[in-house]
Amino acid sequence: MSPLMVVRSFGSEVWKLTAKEILESLSDLVRIESILIGCGLLLICWSLYFKKVAGLALRSI
């Protein structure tokens, strides 16, 4: 939501614009955090799979 939309919908008080900026920043942090957690989980799964495949390959030699 743009600052202009906040002013049109809710008024031009500074605290409303500040609240909009804070909430937008928090939502960005949550989005980034979830992406990082997802990447971490993918790396863990990949490394566990790689260890399993490498173990099977070494046992078959």
Short mmCIF file of C-alpha atoms in Angstrom, two decimals:
data_model
loop_
_atom_site.label_atom_id
_atom_site.label_comp_id
_atom_site.label_asym_id
_atom_site.label_seq_id
_atom_site.Cartn_x
_atom_site.Cartn_y
_atom_site.Cartn_z
CA MET A 1 0.00 0.00 0.00
CA SER A 2 1.53 3.30 -1.04
CA PRO A 3 1.77 6.30 1.25
CA LEU A 4 -0.72 8.11 -1.00
CA MET A 5 -3.23 5.29 -0.51
CA VAL A 6 -2.76 5.45 3.27
CA VAL A 7 -3.38 9.21 3.24
CA ARG A 8 -6.48 8.86 1.07
CA SER A 9 -7.95 5.98 3.07
CA PHE A 10 -6.96 6.71 6.66
CA GLY A 11 -5.76 10.31 6.89
CA SER A 12 -2.44 12.09 6.88
CA GLU A 13 -1.35 11.57 10.48
CA VAL A 14 2.33 10.71 10.71
CA TRP A 15 1.80 7.69 12.97
CA LYS A 16 -0.38 6.00 10.32
CA LEU A 17 2.36 6.34 7.71
CA THR A 18 4.92 5.13 10.26
CA ALA A 19 2.77 2.11 11.12
CA LYS A 20 2.47 1.29 7.41
CA GLU A 21 6.27 1.42 6.99
CA ILE A 22 6.89 -0.72 10.09
CA LEU A 23 4.36 -3.36 9.03
CA GLU A 24 5.79 -3.43 5.52
CA SER A 25 9.32 -3.92 6.89
CA LEU A 26 8.17 -6.73 9.18
CA SER A 27 6.43 -8.50 6.32
CA ASP A 28 9.63 -8.25 4.25
CA LEU A 29 11.64 -9.75 7.12
CA VAL A 30 9.20 -12.63 7.48
CA ARG A 31 9.32 -13.27 3.74
CA ILE A 32 13.13 -13.27 3.71
CA GLU A 33 13.26 -15.48 6.80
CA SER A 34 10.94 -18.05 5.23
CA ILE A 35 13.04 -18.12 2.06
CA LEU A 36 16.20 -18.67 4.10
CA ILE A 37 14.56 -21.45 6.11
CA GLY A 38 13.38 -23.10 2.89
CA CYS A 39 16.87 -22.94 1.39
CA GLY A 40 18.35 -24.38 4.56
CA LEU A 41 15.91 -27.28 4.53
CA LEU A 42 16.72 -27.98 0.89
CA LEU A 43 20.43 -28.02 1.64
CA ILE A 44 19.93 -30.38 4.58
CA CYS A 45 17.82 -32.76 2.50
CA TRP A 46 20.31 -32.66 -0.36
CA SER A 47 23.27 -33.36 1.91
CA LEU A 48 21.48 -36.26 3.61
CA TYR A 49 20.56 -37.71 0.23
CA PHE A 50 24.13 -37.26 -1.00
CA LYS A 51 25.51 -39.03 2.07
CA LYS A 52 23.06 -41.90 1.53
CA VAL A 53 23.97 -42.26 -2.16
CA ALA A 54 27.70 -41.99 -1.41
CA GLY A 55 27.37 -44.63 1.32
CA LEU A 56 25.56 -46.99 -1.06
CA ALA A 57 28.18 -46.42 -3.76
CA LEU A 58 31.06 -47.10 -1.37
CA ARG A 59 29.42 -50.25 0.00
CA SER A 60 28.90 -51.62 -3.49
CA ILE A 61 32.60 -51.37 -4.36
#
